[in-house]
Short mmCIF file of C-alpha atoms and ligand atoms in Angstrom, two decimals:
data_model
loop_
_atom_site.label_atom_id
_atom_site.label_comp_id
_atom_site.label_asym_id
_atom_site.label_seq_id
_atom_site.Cartn_x
_atom_site.Cartn_y
_atom_site.Cartn_z
CA MET E 1 -34.26 -23.20 21.48
CA THR E 2 -34.52 -23.84 25.21
CA GLY E 3 -32.48 -20.97 26.63
CA ARG E 4 -30.65 -20.19 29.84
CA VAL E 5 -32.45 -18.41 32.67
CA LEU E 6 -31.07 -16.86 35.87
CA ILE E 7 -33.48 -16.46 38.76
CA VAL E 8 -32.55 -13.85 41.38
CA ASP E 9 -34.34 -13.66 44.70
CA ASP E 10 -33.24 -13.60 48.33
CA GLU E 11 -36.25 -15.71 49.29
CA LYS E 12 -35.37 -19.35 48.92
CA ALA E 13 -38.96 -20.57 48.48
CA MET E 14 -39.47 -18.19 45.60
CA ARG E 15 -36.26 -19.28 43.84
CA LEU E 16 -37.17 -22.93 44.14
CA ALA E 17 -40.73 -22.46 42.94
CA LEU E 18 -39.66 -20.52 39.87
CA LYS E 19 -36.83 -22.92 39.13
CA ALA E 20 -39.16 -25.93 39.26
CA LEU E 21 -41.68 -24.22 37.03
CA LEU E 22 -39.23 -23.08 34.36
CA SER E 23 -37.12 -26.24 34.35
CA LYS E 24 -40.27 -28.12 33.49
CA GLU E 25 -40.66 -25.82 30.50
CA GLY E 26 -37.30 -27.02 29.27
CA TYR E 27 -35.10 -24.04 30.18
CA GLU E 28 -31.69 -24.37 31.75
CA VAL E 29 -32.17 -22.60 35.06
CA GLU E 30 -29.72 -21.28 37.62
CA THR E 31 -30.46 -19.30 40.75
CA ALA E 32 -28.76 -16.49 42.65
CA ASP E 33 -29.39 -15.69 46.31
CA GLY E 34 -29.65 -11.93 46.14
CA GLY E 35 -28.23 -9.14 43.99
CA GLU E 36 -24.57 -9.56 44.78
CA GLU E 37 -24.51 -13.17 43.71
CA ALA E 38 -26.53 -12.24 40.63
CA VAL E 39 -23.89 -9.75 39.54
CA ARG E 40 -21.23 -12.46 39.74
CA CYS E 41 -23.38 -14.96 37.84
CA ILE E 42 -24.13 -12.46 35.07
CA GLU E 43 -20.46 -11.79 34.60
CA GLN E 44 -19.58 -15.45 34.42
CA GLY E 45 -22.51 -17.09 32.71
CA SER E 46 -24.10 -16.67 29.36
CA PHE E 47 -27.78 -16.23 30.13
CA HIS E 48 -30.54 -15.21 27.82
CA VAL E 49 -33.02 -14.08 30.45
CA VAL E 50 -32.64 -12.83 34.03
CA ILE E 51 -35.68 -12.82 36.31
CA THR E 52 -34.99 -10.71 39.36
CA ASP E 53 -36.96 -9.60 42.36
CA LEU E 54 -37.09 -5.85 42.74
CA SER E 55 -36.67 -5.43 46.47
CA MET E 56 -33.90 -7.46 48.03
CA ASN E 57 -31.55 -6.80 50.89
CA GLY E 58 -28.25 -5.32 49.74
CA VAL E 59 -27.94 -5.05 45.95
CA GLY E 60 -31.48 -4.56 44.64
CA GLY E 61 -33.27 -5.47 41.43
CA MET E 62 -32.65 -2.12 39.76
CA GLN E 63 -28.92 -2.50 40.26
CA VAL E 64 -29.02 -6.01 38.88
CA LEU E 65 -30.83 -4.62 35.87
CA GLU E 66 -28.28 -1.85 35.41
CA HIS E 67 -25.43 -4.29 35.68
CA ALA E 68 -26.97 -6.68 33.19
CA ARG E 69 -27.49 -3.87 30.68
CA ARG E 70 -23.86 -2.93 30.97
CA VAL E 71 -22.42 -6.43 30.70
CA ASP E 72 -24.59 -7.62 27.83
CA PRO E 73 -27.16 -5.33 26.23
CA ASP E 74 -28.83 -8.36 24.67
CA LEU E 75 -29.55 -9.92 28.05
CA ALA E 76 -33.30 -9.67 28.75
CA VAL E 77 -34.29 -8.76 32.30
CA ILE E 78 -37.72 -9.46 33.78
CA MET E 79 -38.53 -7.63 37.04
CA ILE E 80 -40.63 -9.18 39.77
CA THR E 81 -42.58 -6.46 41.58
CA ALA E 82 -44.94 -6.50 44.53
CA TYR E 83 -48.59 -6.38 43.60
CA GLY E 84 -49.72 -2.78 43.17
CA SER E 85 -46.28 -1.26 42.49
CA GLU E 86 -46.89 -0.68 38.81
CA LYS E 87 -45.15 2.67 38.95
CA ILE E 88 -41.85 1.08 39.85
CA ALA E 89 -42.39 -1.57 37.21
CA VAL E 90 -42.78 1.14 34.60
CA GLN E 91 -39.58 2.76 35.80
CA ALA E 92 -37.77 -0.56 35.46
CA MET E 93 -39.02 -0.91 31.91
CA LYS E 94 -37.74 2.55 31.15
CA LEU E 95 -34.35 1.46 32.40
CA GLY E 96 -34.37 -1.47 30.02
CA ALA E 97 -36.29 -4.29 31.67
CA VAL E 98 -38.22 -6.13 28.98
CA ASP E 99 -41.20 -7.04 31.16
CA TYR E 100 -42.39 -7.41 34.72
CA LEU E 101 -44.25 -9.97 36.80
CA PRO E 102 -46.43 -8.78 39.66
CA LYS E 103 -46.22 -10.85 42.84
CA PRO E 104 -47.95 -13.14 43.67
CA PHE E 105 -47.99 -14.45 40.08
CA ASP E 106 -49.81 -17.32 38.57
CA ASN E 107 -47.80 -19.99 36.82
CA ASP E 108 -49.41 -19.52 33.43
CA GLU E 109 -48.50 -15.89 33.37
CA VAL E 110 -44.88 -16.69 34.17
CA ARG E 111 -44.74 -19.29 31.40
CA VAL E 112 -46.23 -16.94 28.83
CA VAL E 113 -44.02 -13.96 29.71
CA VAL E 114 -40.79 -15.99 29.77
CA ARG E 115 -41.68 -17.69 26.50
CA ARG E 116 -42.36 -14.37 24.80
CA VAL E 117 -39.14 -12.81 26.09
CA MET E 118 -37.13 -15.86 25.07
CA ASP E 119 -38.63 -15.75 21.58
CA THR E 120 -37.61 -12.12 21.24
CA VAL E 121 -34.06 -12.93 22.28
CA GLN E 122 -34.00 -15.68 19.69
CA LEU E 123 -35.38 -13.36 17.04
CA LYS E 124 -32.71 -10.78 17.77
CA ARG E 125 -30.01 -13.40 17.34
CA ASP E 126 -31.46 -14.62 14.08
CA HIS E 127 -31.66 -11.07 12.91
CA ARG E 128 -28.03 -10.47 13.73
CA ARG E 129 -26.96 -13.65 11.98
CA LEU E 130 -28.97 -12.61 8.94
CA LEU E 131 -27.41 -9.17 8.98
CA GLU E 132 -23.98 -10.71 9.04
CA GLN E 133 -24.89 -12.87 6.12
CA VAL E 134 -26.27 -9.96 4.17
CA GLN E 135 -23.17 -7.95 4.89
CA GLY E 136 -21.12 -10.85 3.65
CA ASP E 137 -23.13 -11.01 0.47
CA PHE E 138 -22.94 -7.29 0.05
CA GLY E 139 -19.17 -7.54 0.07
CA PHE E 140 -19.58 -9.64 -3.02
CA GLU E 141 -22.38 -7.74 -4.67
CA GLN E 142 -20.44 -4.51 -4.31
CA ILE E 143 -18.19 -5.76 -7.08
CA VAL E 144 -20.00 -4.67 -10.17
CA GLY E 145 -19.38 -6.21 -13.57
CA ARG E 146 -20.84 -8.56 -16.12
CA SER E 147 -18.00 -8.91 -18.60
CA PRO E 148 -16.80 -12.47 -19.12
CA ALA E 149 -13.58 -11.51 -17.36
CA MET E 150 -15.43 -10.35 -14.24
CA ARG E 151 -17.71 -13.37 -14.32
CA ARG E 152 -14.61 -15.51 -14.13
CA VAL E 153 -13.46 -13.47 -11.14
CA PHE E 154 -16.82 -13.98 -9.39
CA ASP E 155 -16.71 -17.64 -10.19
CA THR E 156 -13.28 -18.06 -8.66
CA ILE E 157 -14.29 -16.07 -5.57
CA ALA E 158 -17.29 -18.35 -5.09
CA LYS E 159 -15.12 -21.43 -5.46
CA VAL E 160 -12.27 -20.52 -3.15
CA ALA E 161 -13.74 -18.13 -0.57
CA ASP E 162 -14.59 -20.79 2.00
CA ALA E 163 -11.49 -22.89 1.42
CA ASP E 164 -8.67 -21.95 3.75
CA VAL E 165 -6.17 -21.24 0.96
CA THR E 166 -3.85 -18.36 0.28
CA VAL E 167 -5.01 -16.29 -2.67
CA LEU E 168 -2.86 -13.95 -4.71
CA ILE E 169 -4.94 -11.15 -6.19
CA ARG E 170 -3.39 -9.47 -9.18
CA GLY E 171 -4.37 -6.47 -11.23
CA GLU E 172 -3.43 -2.91 -12.06
CA SER E 173 -3.99 -0.14 -9.57
CA GLY E 174 -7.67 0.65 -9.06
CA THR E 175 -9.05 -2.57 -10.52
CA GLY E 176 -10.72 -3.65 -7.29
CA LYS E 177 -8.20 -5.96 -5.63
CA GLU E 178 -9.19 -4.84 -2.18
CA LEU E 179 -12.86 -5.40 -2.95
CA VAL E 180 -12.04 -8.94 -3.97
CA ALA E 181 -10.14 -9.48 -0.73
CA ASN E 182 -13.20 -8.23 1.19
CA ALA E 183 -15.45 -10.61 -0.71
CA LEU E 184 -13.14 -13.55 -0.03
CA HIS E 185 -13.11 -12.81 3.68
CA TYR E 186 -16.82 -12.13 4.10
CA ARG E 187 -17.73 -15.25 2.19
CA SER E 188 -15.48 -17.39 4.34
CA PRO E 189 -16.25 -19.04 7.68
CA ARG E 190 -13.89 -16.46 9.16
CA ARG E 191 -16.28 -13.62 8.40
CA ALA E 192 -17.13 -12.92 12.05
CA LYS E 193 -13.43 -12.61 12.89
CA PRO E 194 -11.22 -9.68 11.93
CA LEU E 195 -10.06 -8.84 8.43
CA ILE E 196 -6.78 -7.01 8.98
CA LYS E 197 -5.18 -5.07 6.14
CA MET E 198 -1.62 -4.04 5.73
CA ASN E 199 0.25 -2.33 2.96
CA CYS E 200 3.86 -3.42 2.48
CA ALA E 201 4.80 -0.55 0.18
CA ALA E 202 7.21 2.12 1.26
CA LEU E 203 7.99 0.58 4.62
CA SER E 204 11.48 -0.17 5.83
CA ARG E 205 12.35 -3.74 6.75
CA GLU E 206 12.24 -2.88 10.43
CA LEU E 207 8.81 -1.34 10.13
CA VAL E 208 7.34 -4.11 8.00
CA GLU E 209 8.49 -6.74 10.47
CA SER E 210 7.26 -4.85 13.46
CA GLU E 211 3.93 -4.29 11.72
CA LEU E 212 3.60 -7.95 10.77
CA PHE E 213 4.91 -9.65 13.85
CA GLY E 214 4.79 -6.98 16.52
CA HIS E 215 7.74 -6.14 18.74
CA GLU E 216 8.87 -6.35 22.31
CA ARG E 217 9.65 -3.31 24.37
CA GLY E 218 13.16 -2.12 23.58
CA ALA E 219 13.44 -4.22 20.39
CA PHE E 220 14.81 -1.19 18.60
CA THR E 221 15.20 2.52 19.20
CA GLY E 222 11.78 3.96 19.75
CA ALA E 223 10.13 0.68 20.76
CA ILE E 224 8.97 2.02 24.09
CA ALA E 225 6.30 -0.61 24.66
CA ARG E 226 5.38 -4.09 23.49
CA ARG E 227 3.22 -3.97 20.41
CA GLU E 228 0.92 -6.54 18.87
CA GLY E 229 1.51 -7.23 15.17
CA LYS E 230 -1.02 -7.73 12.38
CA PHE E 231 -0.67 -11.50 12.50
CA GLU E 232 -1.78 -11.53 16.12
CA ALA E 233 -4.55 -9.05 15.45
CA ALA E 234 -5.85 -11.23 12.63
CA ASP E 235 -5.89 -14.43 14.69
CA GLY E 236 -8.92 -16.50 13.69
CA GLY E 237 -9.54 -14.19 10.75
CA THR E 238 -7.83 -13.00 7.60
CA LEU E 239 -4.73 -10.94 6.91
CA PHE E 240 -4.75 -8.99 3.64
CA LEU E 241 -1.26 -8.01 2.54
CA ASP E 242 -1.38 -5.32 -0.07
CA GLU E 243 1.55 -4.60 -2.41
CA VAL E 244 3.18 -7.82 -1.32
CA GLY E 245 5.74 -7.39 -4.11
CA ASP E 246 7.26 -4.59 -2.07
CA MET E 247 8.03 -6.75 0.94
CA PRO E 248 11.75 -6.49 1.73
CA LEU E 249 13.65 -9.60 0.75
CA GLU E 250 14.91 -10.22 4.30
CA THR E 251 11.36 -10.16 5.63
CA GLN E 252 10.12 -12.63 3.05
CA ALA E 253 11.77 -15.64 4.71
CA LYS E 254 10.16 -14.86 8.05
CA PHE E 255 6.85 -14.31 6.37
CA LEU E 256 7.08 -17.61 4.49
CA ARG E 257 7.72 -19.44 7.71
CA CYS E 258 4.66 -17.82 9.24
CA LEU E 259 2.60 -18.86 6.22
CA GLN E 260 3.73 -22.45 6.47
CA GLU E 261 4.13 -23.06 10.18
CA ARG E 262 1.60 -20.52 11.46
CA GLU E 263 4.12 -19.41 14.04
CA PHE E 264 6.48 -16.51 14.57
CA GLU E 265 8.30 -14.41 17.14
CA ARG E 266 7.80 -10.74 17.83
CA VAL E 267 10.72 -8.53 16.83
CA GLY E 268 13.16 -8.60 19.70
CA GLY E 269 11.34 -11.47 21.37
CA ASN E 270 12.06 -15.18 21.66
CA GLN E 271 8.66 -16.51 22.60
CA THR E 272 7.11 -18.41 19.70
CA LEU E 273 3.52 -17.39 19.05
CA LYS E 274 1.00 -19.53 17.20
CA VAL E 275 -1.77 -18.05 15.13
CA ASP E 276 -4.58 -19.24 12.90
CA VAL E 277 -4.66 -16.75 10.04
CA ARG E 278 -5.65 -16.96 6.41
CA VAL E 279 -3.50 -14.80 4.17
CA LEU E 280 -4.68 -12.96 1.10
CA ALA E 281 -2.10 -11.01 -0.86
CA ALA E 282 -2.33 -8.46 -3.65
CA THR E 283 0.10 -6.94 -6.07
CA ASN E 284 0.12 -4.88 -9.22
CA GLN E 285 3.73 -5.79 -9.89
CA ASP E 286 5.36 -8.29 -12.15
CA LEU E 287 6.32 -10.77 -9.43
CA GLU E 288 7.88 -13.11 -11.99
CA ALA E 289 10.32 -10.37 -12.96
CA GLY E 290 10.95 -9.81 -9.27
CA VAL E 291 11.82 -13.48 -8.89
CA ARG E 292 14.16 -13.35 -11.88
CA ALA E 293 15.83 -10.23 -10.51
CA GLY E 294 16.32 -11.91 -7.14
CA LYS E 295 14.07 -9.42 -5.38
CA PHE E 296 11.29 -11.82 -4.60
CA ARG E 297 11.82 -15.30 -3.18
CA GLU E 298 10.75 -18.00 -5.55
CA ASP E 299 9.51 -20.29 -2.75
CA LEU E 300 7.32 -17.52 -1.39
CA TYR E 301 6.05 -16.78 -4.88
CA TYR E 302 4.85 -20.36 -5.31
CA ARG E 303 3.43 -20.48 -1.81
CA LEU E 304 1.39 -17.31 -2.37
CA ARG E 305 -0.04 -18.19 -5.72
CA VAL E 306 -1.75 -21.41 -4.74
CA ILE E 307 -4.78 -19.66 -6.13
CA GLU E 308 -4.22 -16.73 -8.43
CA LEU E 309 -6.99 -14.32 -9.23
CA THR E 310 -6.34 -11.71 -11.89
CA ILE E 311 -8.59 -8.71 -12.42
CA PRO E 312 -8.19 -7.32 -15.92
CA PRO E 313 -7.77 -3.58 -16.48
CA LEU E 314 -10.99 -1.68 -17.14
CA ALA E 315 -9.92 -0.92 -20.72
CA GLU E 316 -10.13 -4.64 -21.43
CA ARG E 317 -13.71 -4.91 -20.23
CA ARG E 318 -15.38 -1.80 -21.54
CA GLU E 319 -18.79 -3.42 -21.35
CA ASP E 320 -18.57 -2.97 -17.58
CA VAL E 321 -18.18 0.80 -17.85
CA PRO E 322 -21.89 1.79 -18.18
CA LEU E 323 -22.78 -0.57 -15.36
CA LEU E 324 -20.12 0.88 -13.11
CA ILE E 325 -21.18 4.43 -13.94
CA ASP E 326 -24.73 3.62 -13.00
CA HIS E 327 -23.58 2.03 -9.75
CA PHE E 328 -21.34 4.93 -8.75
CA LEU E 329 -23.92 7.53 -9.74
CA ARG E 330 -26.56 6.00 -7.52
CA GLU E 331 -24.16 5.49 -4.69
CA ALA E 332 -22.77 9.03 -4.88
CA ALA E 333 -26.23 10.57 -5.23
CA GLN E 334 -27.27 8.84 -2.05
CA ARG E 335 -24.09 9.63 -0.19
CA PHE E 336 -24.05 13.30 -1.18
CA GLY E 337 -27.81 13.70 -0.90
CA ARG E 338 -28.14 14.89 -4.51
CA PRO E 339 -30.51 13.74 -7.21
CA ALA E 340 -28.82 11.30 -9.59
CA LYS E 341 -28.13 12.86 -12.98
CA PRO E 342 -28.01 10.83 -16.17
CA LEU E 343 -25.10 11.02 -18.57
CA THR E 344 -25.63 12.40 -22.04
CA THR E 345 -24.97 9.95 -24.86
CA ALA E 346 -21.77 11.78 -25.74
CA ALA E 347 -20.55 11.54 -22.17
CA LEU E 348 -21.32 7.88 -21.98
CA ARG E 349 -19.54 7.22 -25.24
CA ALA E 350 -16.55 9.18 -24.07
CA CYS E 351 -16.41 7.11 -20.92
CA VAL E 352 -16.59 3.82 -22.77
CA GLU E 353 -13.73 4.87 -25.01
CA HIS E 354 -11.53 6.48 -22.40
CA GLN E 355 -8.31 4.68 -21.51
CA TRP E 356 -8.93 4.68 -17.72
CA LYS E 357 -5.33 4.30 -16.71
CA GLY E 358 -6.48 4.58 -13.10
CA ASN E 359 -9.09 1.89 -13.81
CA VAL E 360 -12.27 1.74 -11.74
CA ARG E 361 -10.94 4.13 -9.13
CA GLU E 362 -10.48 6.82 -11.77
CA LEU E 363 -13.95 6.18 -13.19
CA ARG E 364 -15.46 6.43 -9.76
CA SER E 365 -13.82 9.78 -9.01
CA ALA E 366 -14.81 11.15 -12.40
CA VAL E 367 -18.44 10.21 -11.83
CA GLU E 368 -18.56 11.58 -8.30
CA GLN E 369 -16.95 14.81 -9.29
CA ALA E 370 -19.25 15.23 -12.27
CA LEU E 371 -22.32 14.61 -10.18
CA LEU E 372 -21.31 17.34 -7.78
CA LEU E 373 -20.07 19.88 -10.30
CA ALA E 374 -22.14 19.43 -13.46
CA PRO E 375 -24.17 22.62 -13.84
CA GLY E 376 -27.03 21.14 -15.87
CA ALA E 377 -29.59 18.42 -15.26
CA GLU E 378 -27.44 15.95 -17.16
CA ILE E 379 -23.77 15.07 -16.97
CA ASP E 380 -22.09 16.02 -20.18
CA ALA E 381 -18.69 14.99 -21.49
CA ALA E 382 -17.31 18.37 -20.50
CA ASP E 383 -18.30 17.76 -16.91
CA LEU E 384 -16.44 14.50 -16.91
CA VAL E 385 -13.31 15.33 -18.77
CA HIS E 386 -11.65 16.97 -15.84
CA GLY E 387 -11.44 13.86 -13.79
CA MET E 388 -10.84 11.66 -16.79
CA ALA E 389 -7.85 12.68 -18.76
CA PRO E 390 -4.86 14.92 -18.54
CA VAL E 391 -5.43 17.99 -20.70
CA ALA E 392 -2.87 16.82 -23.20
CA ASP E 393 -4.74 13.56 -23.82
CA ALA E 394 -7.97 15.31 -24.55
CA LEU E 395 -6.48 17.89 -26.83
CA VAL E 396 -4.12 15.76 -28.88
CA SER E 397 -6.31 14.12 -31.43
CA ALA E 398 -3.28 12.50 -33.06
CA PRO E 399 -2.76 8.73 -33.26
CA LEU E 400 -6.00 6.98 -32.57
CA SER E 401 -5.63 3.52 -31.20
CA ALA E 402 -7.75 0.71 -32.55
CA PRO E 403 -10.18 -1.16 -30.34
CA SER E 404 -8.67 -4.23 -28.78
CA ALA E 405 -10.97 -6.76 -30.45
CA SER E 406 -10.15 -7.95 -33.95
CA ALA E 407 -11.63 -5.15 -36.00
CA SER E 408 -12.34 -5.27 -39.69
CA PRO E 409 -11.01 -2.32 -41.74
CA SER E 410 -14.46 -0.80 -42.12
CA ASN E 411 -15.22 -1.22 -38.46
CA LEU E 412 -11.94 0.41 -37.76
CA ARG E 413 -12.72 3.37 -39.98
CA SER E 414 -16.09 4.01 -38.40
CA PHE E 415 -14.54 3.56 -35.01
CA ARG E 416 -11.94 6.16 -35.89
CA ASP E 417 -14.54 8.55 -37.23
CA ALA E 418 -16.62 8.13 -34.15
CA LYS E 419 -13.63 8.65 -31.98
CA ALA E 420 -12.51 11.76 -33.86
CA ALA E 421 -16.00 13.17 -33.48
CA VAL E 422 -15.99 12.38 -29.80
CA VAL E 423 -12.60 13.99 -29.36
CA GLU E 424 -13.75 17.15 -31.10
CA THR E 425 -16.88 17.32 -28.98
CA PHE E 426 -14.69 16.79 -26.00
CA GLU E 427 -12.35 19.59 -26.81
CA ARG E 428 -15.21 21.96 -27.44
CA GLU E 429 -17.06 21.11 -24.29
CA PHE E 430 -13.94 20.98 -22.23
CA LEU E 431 -12.82 24.45 -23.30
CA LEU E 432 -16.32 25.86 -23.07
CA GLY E 433 -16.59 24.51 -19.57
CA ALA E 434 -13.37 26.19 -18.50
CA LEU E 435 -14.29 29.46 -20.20
CA ARG E 436 -17.72 29.48 -18.59
CA ARG E 437 -16.23 28.90 -15.20
CA HIS E 438 -14.20 32.05 -15.66
CA GLY E 439 -16.91 34.18 -17.21
CA GLY E 440 -15.21 34.07 -20.62
CA ASN E 441 -11.86 35.29 -19.31
CA ILE E 442 -9.38 33.55 -21.61
CA SER E 443 -6.29 34.11 -19.49
CA LYS E 444 -7.90 32.61 -16.41
CA ALA E 445 -9.39 29.69 -18.32
CA ALA E 446 -6.01 28.97 -19.94
CA ASP E 447 -4.43 29.10 -16.52
CA GLU E 448 -6.86 26.61 -15.08
CA ILE E 449 -6.36 24.04 -17.79
CA GLY E 450 -2.63 24.59 -18.05
CA MET E 451 -2.48 25.96 -21.60
CA TYR E 452 -0.74 28.97 -23.00
CA ARG E 453 -3.19 31.77 -23.65
CA GLN E 454 -2.19 31.94 -27.32
CA ASN E 455 -2.75 28.23 -27.80
CA LEU E 456 -6.17 28.45 -26.21
CA GLN E 457 -7.10 31.33 -28.50
CA GLN E 458 -5.87 29.33 -31.49
CA LYS E 459 -7.90 26.32 -30.39
CA MET E 460 -10.97 28.49 -29.90
CA ARG E 461 -10.68 29.85 -33.41
CA GLU E 462 -10.40 26.33 -34.82
CA LEU E 463 -13.47 25.25 -32.97
CA GLY E 464 -15.41 28.45 -33.60
CA ILE E 465 -15.75 29.45 -29.98
CA SER E 466 -16.00 33.16 -29.25
CA ALA E 467 -15.36 34.58 -25.83
CA GLU E 468 -18.01 37.28 -26.31
CA GLU E 469 -20.88 34.84 -26.31
CA LEU E 470 -19.64 33.62 -22.95
CA GLY E 471 -19.75 37.08 -21.48
CA GLY E 472 -16.01 37.59 -21.81
CA ASP E 473 -14.38 40.89 -22.64
CA GLU E 474 -11.22 39.72 -24.31
N1 ATP B 501 -15.90 -3.97 -9.96
C1 ATP B 501 -16.08 -2.94 -9.13
N2 ATP B 501 -17.32 -2.60 -8.74
C2 ATP B 501 -17.52 -1.54 -7.92
N3 ATP B 501 -16.54 -0.78 -7.45
C3 ATP B 501 -15.29 -1.06 -7.79
C4 ATP B 501 -14.99 -2.16 -8.64
N4 ATP B 501 -13.66 -2.22 -8.82
C5 ATP B 501 -13.14 -1.20 -8.10
N5 ATP B 501 -14.11 -0.50 -7.49
C6 ATP B 501 -13.91 0.71 -6.67
O1 ATP B 501 -12.76 1.35 -7.17
C7 ATP B 501 -11.92 1.80 -6.11
C8 ATP B 501 -10.58 1.10 -6.17
O2 ATP B 501 -10.74 -0.27 -5.81
P1 ATP B 501 -9.65 -1.05 -4.94
O3 ATP B 501 -9.16 -0.17 -3.84
O4 ATP B 501 -10.21 -2.35 -4.56
O5 ATP B 501 -8.51 -1.20 -6.03
P2 ATP B 501 -7.06 -1.86 -5.92
O6 ATP B 501 -6.95 -2.80 -7.03
O7 ATP B 501 -6.86 -2.37 -4.54
O8 ATP B 501 -6.13 -0.61 -6.19
P3 ATP B 501 -4.59 -0.33 -5.70
O9 ATP B 501 -3.72 -1.31 -6.41
O10 ATP B 501 -4.36 1.06 -6.14
O11 ATP B 501 -4.60 -0.50 -4.23
C9 ATP B 501 -12.68 1.53 -4.85
O12 ATP B 501 -13.39 2.69 -4.54
C10 ATP B 501 -13.62 0.41 -5.22
O13 ATP B 501 -14.76 0.45 -4.43
MG1 MG B 502 -5.61 -1.69 -3.07
#
C-alpha cells in the first residue's frame, strides 16, 4: 500500500521539501498552505496520514488535529514541533496525534516515522476487514445443528448466499428463519451494507405500504412529514420481509413490481425511485393454500421462491436438541454471569422427547430459565418443565405418540416404557418443585400450577409425595 498523505505548513519551502521526500517514497502527497486550507482538504479528501506543523498563523496544528479526529478517527496525524518543545509534542499525542517530528528533522527520521504510521493505518484496516469477515462467519456459525436436515440448510446457505437471488425461508415459528436470513446477508457481498427487517403481520395495507415504500408529506391523515421506506433504507443491502404471507393482497402487486423492476414510488408521491436491494422473505404459512384461496398472488409466489429454504421443526431433528442445549447453556451462562450447569440425564432425555411446539425458541427459553432458577448444581427435569410444557401436557400420561422413525414393535414398547417412566419422573419432580417453592403449602402450589387443590392432593397420593416432608402443615 502506498497511501495518501496531506502535508500542512504555512512555509512553502517546508511543504515542498516534505512533498519531494515523501513522493519519492511512493506516497500520494498533497499540501495545504496553513490550517484553514488543511481543514477543507481533510473534509474533502480521503487521506491516511496528515503531517502538520504545530505553530502556524491562523488555524494552528492543534486545531487541525482536533478537526481531523472529529472528521475521521482513523486518520493518523503527525505533529511537527520546534526542536526542544517536547512538552507540547506530548500534549499533542495526548490529544490523539500518533507521533511527532522535531524540527529541523533529518530525512531518514521522516521516512521511518511515516512508514511506521502508514503501516499501523494499514493494520487497522486489515483488522476491521477481518472483524467484518468474522462477524459474517459468526452469523453462520450461530446456527447450531448437525442433523442431516440442518446440514442441507447450511449447504443451501453456502450455495446461494453470494448469489443475488430472492430466497424464501420457510419453517414453523421459532425454527430459526431470521438466523438464516442473517447468515444469507452476512455471507453475501452486501454484508457491509444494511440488513433491514420488516414484519408484514398485523399491519394494515396503508401501513405496510408506507413502511415498504415510504410516504410523502400529506399522503394520508397523519403523514405530517416525508418518510423513507424500508426499500430505500436497504439500498445496496438486503431487505428481510418476515411473515410475507400476511402481506395485503393489494400491496403484493406493488411489491412484485419493486422486486422485478427495482423501482417504486413513495405513497402519495409520483417520483419513481430506483433501488438496488436483495429481498429475503420468510413465512410459516401455507402459501400454496393462500394462492388457492386467492389471498396470495401466484406470480409473486413464484417470484419469491426462486430459491426455497425449509427449516424442519425441531421435533423432526431431535439429534440437534443436546447440541442446542449446550450452546444455549454456555451462551446464557456467559450473558447472565452464572456458572454453566449441566443437565441431569433425566432432564436431557425429557428435552429430547419433548414436542417443542415453539421449536428452538421454546428450547432456548426453557434452558435460560432453568439456568437462572434451578436450585441445585445441576438442571433437573423439574427445573425445565415450567418452560417446556403446559401443565396439562406434563400431567396427562395418556396416549403416547410413537417416534417418527420407522420403529419396530419392540423398539416401540421400550420407547413407550421409557417415555412413561420419564413422564412419571416429570410429574413427581414438577409437583415437588412447586411444593418446595411454597414451603409445602398445597393450596399455593396448586394455585401456581393451575390445578385444583383436590386434584393435586390426589396426584400426590398416587406418587407418594407427602407435604410434611416438605415442611408443609397441611
Ligand atoms: N439452529 C439454531 N441454532 C441456534 N439458535 C437458534 C437456532 N434456531 C433458532 N435459534 C434461536 O431461536 C430463536 C428463534 O429463532 P428465529 O427468530 O430465527 O425464529 P423464526 O423462525 O424467525 O421464528 P418466527 O417465525 O416466530 O419469527 C432465536 O433466539 C434464535 O437465536
Ligand atoms: Mg422470525
